[in-house]
């Protein structure tokens, strides 16, 4: 996002612990948002354990929004996840909803962009669901993943637009079973692990029975297809 906005001539500061800014402790936060017209929050928590992740998103959102109010920021853009309100049996999604609620009640004009899973995230999902012997059990529930580059393009566009003061959805162009999307990534990368379709398998602790990760009818659909992204991201195997 910072690269895209910088290319368009905007002055952008990328702030995170690696550059000395910590939204949990507040270190460097006031200086980072001072003079900013727009703040884009794409933070993620280091631990997804139920209690830790809720604490992370509540603390960072509170600290960031407080600093923004003080600095007179005119637009808060945040990245959230499609289906956040549907998966409240998950600590991660409770954390994301808590983040959204803090933004909505902050008084700062905002745009909440809910994205589907990034292609870049599918390998981590494979690792998380791998059981002994290299077998990966995944549910066939539908997902509509997208390229992180497309997420950044859409976020940059919303950043430069008028605050929606609501929630918008963005998603990739194709619908896959979760099992199928992961299988495509593994086969393109020469990964020998076997994907087993199991409708009872959990998605990060969430039962997907009768549920999907796909967006609603008004989502903005991006252009990069999974096969095209795999071709660009990985050398041919074999
Ligand atoms: N990944 C997906 O498939 C996906 C899909 C939809 C929505 N999202 C949402 O997109 C957001 C980003 O996810 P991601 O997968 O891109 O995360 P990520 O790659 O793990 O990046 C997390 C970022 O948060 C920063 N960060 C961590 N702790 C921080 C702190 N205490 N203060 C300030 N910054 C901190 C990290 O900074 P450093 O670089 O300094 O470590 C890093 O830049 C999340 O809110 C997530 O819910 C992700």
Short mmCIF file of C-alpha atoms and ligand atoms in Angstrom, two decimals:
data_model
loop_
_atom_site.label_atom_id
_atom_site.label_comp_id
_atom_site.label_asym_id
_atom_site.label_seq_id
_atom_site.Cartn_x
_atom_site.Cartn_y
_atom_site.Cartn_z
CA UNK A 1 0.00 0.00 0.00
CA UNK A 2 2.84 2.35 0.93
CA UNK A 3 4.61 1.64 -2.35
CA UNK A 4 1.49 2.24 -4.46
CA UNK A 5 0.59 5.49 -2.69
CA UNK A 6 4.21 6.67 -2.85
CA UNK A 7 4.25 6.04 -6.62
CA UNK A 8 1.23 8.33 -6.91
CA UNK A 9 3.19 11.12 -5.20
CA UNK A 10 1.74 10.87 -1.69
CA UNK A 11 3.95 11.15 1.36
CA UNK A 12 3.68 7.82 3.19
CA UNK A 13 5.15 6.59 6.47
CA UNK A 14 5.16 2.81 6.95
CA UNK A 15 5.04 2.37 10.73
CA UNK A 16 5.48 -0.93 12.57
CA UNK A 17 7.74 -2.44 15.27
CA UNK A 18 10.46 -2.89 12.63
CA UNK A 19 10.57 0.90 12.23
CA UNK A 20 10.25 1.62 15.97
CA UNK A 21 6.46 2.08 16.17
CA UNK A 22 4.48 -0.23 18.46
CA UNK A 23 0.69 0.12 18.67
CA UNK A 24 0.52 -2.18 21.71
CA UNK A 25 2.84 -0.15 23.93
CA UNK A 26 2.16 3.14 22.11
CA UNK A 27 5.87 3.68 21.43
CA UNK A 28 6.36 6.11 18.54
CA UNK A 29 2.63 6.15 17.71
CA UNK A 30 1.87 9.85 18.26
CA UNK A 31 4.86 10.92 16.16
CA UNK A 32 3.91 8.44 13.40
CA UNK A 33 0.35 9.78 12.96
CA UNK A 34 1.20 13.43 13.58
CA UNK A 35 0.38 15.43 10.44
CA UNK A 36 -1.26 12.47 8.68
CA UNK A 37 -4.50 13.01 6.75
CA UNK A 38 -5.27 9.28 6.49
CA UNK A 39 -4.16 6.26 8.53
CA UNK A 40 -4.32 2.75 7.07
CA UNK A 41 -4.33 -0.06 9.66
CA UNK A 42 -3.06 -3.38 8.28
CA UNK A 43 -1.72 -4.73 11.57
CA UNK A 44 -1.98 -8.37 12.53
CA UNK A 45 -1.49 -10.07 15.88
CA UNK A 46 1.61 -12.19 16.61
CA UNK A 47 -0.52 -14.76 18.51
CA UNK A 48 -3.94 -16.01 17.41
CA UNK A 49 -4.72 -17.62 20.78
CA UNK A 50 -8.27 -16.49 21.69
CA UNK A 51 -7.46 -14.21 24.60
CA UNK A 52 -4.21 -12.82 23.17
CA UNK A 53 -5.66 -11.93 19.79
CA UNK A 54 -8.68 -10.11 21.26
CA UNK A 55 -6.37 -8.17 23.57
CA UNK A 56 -4.07 -7.27 20.65
CA UNK A 57 -6.80 -5.86 18.38
CA UNK A 58 -8.59 -4.05 21.22
CA UNK A 59 -5.37 -2.46 22.52
CA UNK A 60 -3.87 -1.51 19.16
CA UNK A 61 -7.16 -0.10 17.84
CA UNK A 62 -7.75 1.90 21.00
CA UNK A 63 -4.20 3.31 21.01
CA UNK A 64 -4.19 4.07 17.30
CA UNK A 65 -7.63 5.72 17.22
CA UNK A 66 -6.77 7.82 20.31
CA UNK A 67 -3.57 9.05 18.64
CA UNK A 68 -5.49 9.77 15.43
CA UNK A 69 -8.17 11.79 17.23
CA UNK A 70 -5.44 13.87 18.87
CA UNK A 71 -3.71 14.42 15.51
CA UNK A 72 -6.94 15.33 13.68
CA UNK A 73 -6.75 12.44 11.20
CA UNK A 74 -9.59 12.69 8.66
CA UNK A 75 -9.90 9.10 7.43
CA UNK A 76 -9.16 5.74 9.10
CA UNK A 77 -8.92 2.80 6.71
CA UNK A 78 -8.72 -0.70 8.18
CA UNK A 79 -8.28 -4.14 6.70
CA UNK A 80 -10.65 -6.76 8.06
CA UNK A 81 -11.88 -10.16 6.90
CA UNK A 82 -14.94 -11.20 4.88
CA UNK A 83 -17.34 -13.10 7.15
CA UNK A 84 -16.06 -11.52 10.39
CA UNK A 85 -19.61 -11.25 11.80
CA UNK A 86 -20.47 -14.84 10.77
CA UNK A 87 -17.59 -16.56 12.62
CA UNK A 88 -18.01 -15.30 16.16
CA UNK A 89 -17.27 -18.76 17.58
CA UNK A 90 -13.61 -17.97 16.71
CA UNK A 91 -11.39 -15.80 18.93
CA UNK A 92 -9.69 -14.31 15.86
CA UNK A 93 -12.98 -13.16 14.37
CA UNK A 94 -14.23 -11.87 17.74
CA UNK A 95 -11.03 -9.80 17.79
CA UNK A 96 -11.67 -8.46 14.28
CA UNK A 97 -15.27 -7.56 15.19
CA UNK A 98 -14.05 -5.77 18.33
CA UNK A 99 -11.62 -3.82 16.12
CA UNK A 100 -14.44 -2.89 13.71
CA UNK A 101 -16.73 -1.76 16.57
CA UNK A 102 -14.01 0.48 18.04
CA UNK A 103 -13.49 2.08 14.62
CA UNK A 104 -17.25 2.61 14.12
CA UNK A 105 -17.63 4.32 17.49
CA UNK A 106 -14.43 6.41 17.24
CA UNK A 107 -16.00 9.46 15.61
CA UNK A 108 -13.24 9.43 12.95
CA UNK A 109 -14.52 9.06 9.35
CA UNK A 110 -13.63 5.50 8.32
CA UNK A 111 -13.62 2.78 5.68
CA UNK A 112 -13.50 -0.86 6.81
CA UNK A 113 -12.32 -3.08 3.95
CA UNK A 114 -13.11 -6.75 4.49
CA UNK A 115 -10.91 -8.94 2.26
CA UNK A 116 -11.00 -12.65 1.57
CA UNK A 117 -7.95 -14.87 2.26
CA UNK A 118 -4.76 -13.93 0.41
CA UNK A 119 -3.18 -16.46 -1.99
CA UNK A 120 0.00 -15.87 0.05
CA UNK A 121 -1.79 -17.29 3.12
CA UNK A 122 -2.74 -20.68 1.60
CA UNK A 123 0.64 -22.28 2.30
CA UNK A 124 0.37 -21.37 6.00
CA UNK A 125 -3.11 -22.91 6.04
CA UNK A 126 -1.64 -26.13 4.60
CA UNK A 127 1.03 -26.15 7.32
CA UNK A 128 -1.52 -25.51 10.06
CA UNK A 129 -3.71 -28.44 8.95
CA UNK A 130 -0.90 -30.92 8.33
CA UNK A 131 -1.16 -34.04 10.49
CA UNK A 132 1.42 -36.79 11.03
CA UNK A 133 2.68 -38.31 7.82
CA UNK A 134 2.23 -35.21 5.73
CA UNK A 135 -1.51 -35.54 5.24
CA UNK A 136 -3.54 -32.32 5.15
CA UNK A 137 -7.20 -32.58 6.09
CA UNK A 138 -9.29 -29.68 4.81
CA UNK A 139 -13.00 -28.95 4.41
CA UNK A 140 -14.52 -28.45 0.94
CA UNK A 141 -16.31 -25.25 2.06
CA UNK A 142 -16.09 -22.45 -0.48
CA UNK A 143 -13.58 -19.61 -0.42
CA UNK A 144 -12.76 -16.82 -2.91
CA UNK A 145 -9.09 -15.98 -2.26
CA UNK A 146 -7.20 -13.06 -3.77
CA UNK A 147 -3.67 -11.81 -4.46
CA UNK A 148 -2.11 -9.57 -1.77
CA UNK A 149 -1.06 -7.18 -4.55
CA UNK A 150 -4.75 -6.76 -5.48
CA UNK A 151 -5.62 -6.20 -1.81
CA UNK A 152 -3.01 -3.42 -1.70
CA UNK A 153 -4.36 -1.86 -4.92
CA UNK A 154 -7.90 -1.78 -3.54
CA UNK A 155 -6.75 -0.44 -0.16
CA UNK A 156 -4.80 2.35 -1.87
CA UNK A 157 -7.91 3.24 -3.86
CA UNK A 158 -10.13 3.37 -0.75
CA UNK A 159 -7.42 5.36 1.05
CA UNK A 160 -7.62 8.09 -1.60
CA UNK A 161 -11.44 8.03 -1.71
CA UNK A 162 -14.09 9.58 0.50
CA UNK A 163 -14.63 7.67 3.77
CA UNK A 164 -17.44 5.16 3.28
CA UNK A 165 -18.24 5.16 7.01
CA UNK A 166 -19.25 1.54 6.58
CA UNK A 167 -17.95 -1.84 5.50
CA UNK A 168 -16.96 -2.81 1.95
CA UNK A 169 -15.90 -6.26 0.72
CA UNK A 170 -13.18 -7.23 -1.76
CA UNK A 171 -12.53 -10.71 -3.17
CA UNK A 172 -10.73 -12.65 -5.87
CA UNK A 173 -12.32 -13.68 -9.19
CA UNK A 174 -12.73 -17.44 -8.55
CA UNK A 175 -14.50 -19.63 -6.01
CA UNK A 176 -12.70 -22.79 -4.82
CA UNK A 177 -13.21 -25.38 -2.14
CA UNK A 178 -10.69 -24.65 0.65
CA UNK A 179 -9.24 -28.14 -0.04
CA UNK A 180 -8.93 -27.45 -3.77
CA UNK A 181 -7.25 -24.03 -3.38
CA UNK A 182 -4.61 -25.49 -1.05
CA UNK A 183 -4.10 -28.47 -3.37
CA UNK A 184 -3.46 -26.12 -6.30
CA UNK A 185 -0.78 -24.25 -4.36
CA UNK A 186 0.92 -27.47 -3.22
CA UNK A 187 0.94 -29.05 -6.65
CA UNK A 188 2.36 -25.88 -8.26
CA UNK A 189 5.17 -25.80 -5.72
CA UNK A 190 6.06 -29.49 -5.90
CA UNK A 191 4.90 -30.08 -2.32
CA UNK A 192 4.36 -33.84 -1.88
CA UNK A 193 1.86 -33.60 0.99
CA UNK A 194 -1.53 -35.17 0.30
CA UNK A 195 -4.74 -33.13 0.63
CA UNK A 196 -7.65 -35.12 2.04
CA UNK A 197 -11.13 -33.65 1.76
CA UNK A 198 -12.87 -33.90 5.12
CA UNK A 199 -16.08 -31.96 5.70
CA UNK A 200 -15.50 -32.26 9.46
CA UNK A 201 -11.97 -30.78 9.31
CA UNK A 202 -11.71 -27.38 10.97
CA UNK A 203 -10.58 -24.11 9.41
CA UNK A 204 -8.38 -22.53 12.13
CA UNK A 205 -10.55 -24.14 14.79
CA UNK A 206 -13.82 -23.21 13.07
CA UNK A 207 -16.33 -25.79 11.88
CA UNK A 208 -17.16 -24.90 8.26
CA UNK A 209 -20.18 -27.16 8.05
CA UNK A 210 -22.86 -25.24 6.11
CA UNK A 211 -20.66 -22.12 5.97
CA UNK A 212 -18.49 -20.36 3.39
CA UNK A 213 -15.71 -17.75 3.37
CA UNK A 214 -17.14 -16.09 0.25
CA UNK A 215 -18.33 -12.45 0.12
CA UNK A 216 -21.76 -10.95 -0.57
CA UNK A 217 -23.10 -9.83 -3.95
CA UNK A 218 -21.73 -6.27 -3.73
CA UNK A 219 -18.06 -7.20 -3.25
CA UNK A 220 -15.47 -5.58 -5.52
CA UNK A 221 -13.93 -8.43 -7.51
CA UNK A 222 -10.22 -8.22 -8.34
CA UNK A 223 -8.55 -9.63 -11.44
CA UNK A 224 -5.60 -11.91 -10.56
CA UNK A 225 -6.46 -15.61 -10.86
CA UNK A 226 -4.80 -18.25 -8.70
CA UNK A 227 -3.12 -20.05 -11.63
CA UNK A 228 -1.73 -16.74 -12.94
CA UNK A 229 -0.40 -15.81 -9.49
CA UNK A 230 1.18 -19.27 -9.05
CA UNK A 231 2.94 -18.90 -12.41
CA UNK A 232 4.31 -15.49 -11.43
CA UNK A 233 5.25 -16.52 -7.89
CA UNK A 234 6.89 -19.92 -8.38
CA UNK A 235 9.34 -21.40 -10.83
CA UNK A 236 7.88 -24.33 -12.78
CA UNK A 237 8.45 -27.62 -10.97
CA UNK A 238 10.09 -30.71 -12.49
N1 LIG B 1 -3.64 -12.78 5.42
C1 LIG B 1 -4.88 -12.88 4.95
O1 LIG B 1 -5.24 -13.82 4.21
C2 LIG B 1 -5.90 -11.82 5.32
C3 LIG B 1 -7.15 -11.85 4.69
C4 LIG B 1 -8.09 -10.85 4.99
C5 LIG B 1 -7.77 -9.86 5.90
N2 LIG B 1 -6.55 -9.88 6.52
C6 LIG B 1 -6.27 -8.82 7.51
O2 LIG B 1 -5.16 -8.09 7.04
C7 LIG B 1 -4.40 -7.59 8.14
C8 LIG B 1 -2.93 -7.90 7.90
O3 LIG B 1 -2.77 -9.29 7.79
P1 LIG B 1 -1.41 -9.91 7.19
O4 LIG B 1 -1.66 -11.34 6.93
O5 LIG B 1 -0.93 -9.00 6.09
O6 LIG B 1 -0.47 -9.74 8.45
P2 LIG B 1 1.11 -9.91 8.57
O7 LIG B 1 1.73 -10.25 7.27
O8 LIG B 1 1.33 -10.81 9.75
O9 LIG B 1 1.59 -8.44 8.95
C9 LIG B 1 1.29 -7.93 10.19
C10 LIG B 1 1.84 -6.52 10.32
O10 LIG B 1 1.44 -6.03 11.61
C11 LIG B 1 2.55 -5.36 12.15
N3 LIG B 1 2.47 -5.37 13.61
C12 LIG B 1 2.51 -6.46 14.43
N4 LIG B 1 2.48 -6.06 15.72
C13 LIG B 1 2.41 -4.71 15.71
C14 LIG B 1 2.39 -3.72 16.72
N5 LIG B 1 2.43 -4.06 18.02
N6 LIG B 1 2.33 -2.41 16.36
C15 LIG B 1 2.32 -2.07 15.05
N7 LIG B 1 2.35 -2.96 14.04
C16 LIG B 1 2.40 -4.26 14.37
C17 LIG B 1 3.77 -6.13 11.67
O11 LIG B 1 4.90 -5.29 11.75
P3 LIG B 1 6.42 -5.77 11.48
O12 LIG B 1 6.51 -5.89 9.97
O13 LIG B 1 7.26 -4.67 12.04
O14 LIG B 1 6.58 -7.07 12.19
C18 LIG B 1 3.36 -6.44 10.23
O15 LIG B 1 3.72 -5.40 9.36
C19 LIG B 1 -4.97 -8.25 9.41
O16 LIG B 1 -5.75 -7.30 10.09
C20 LIG B 1 -5.84 -9.37 8.87
O17 LIG B 1 -6.96 -9.61 9.69
C21 LIG B 1 -5.60 -10.81 6.24
#
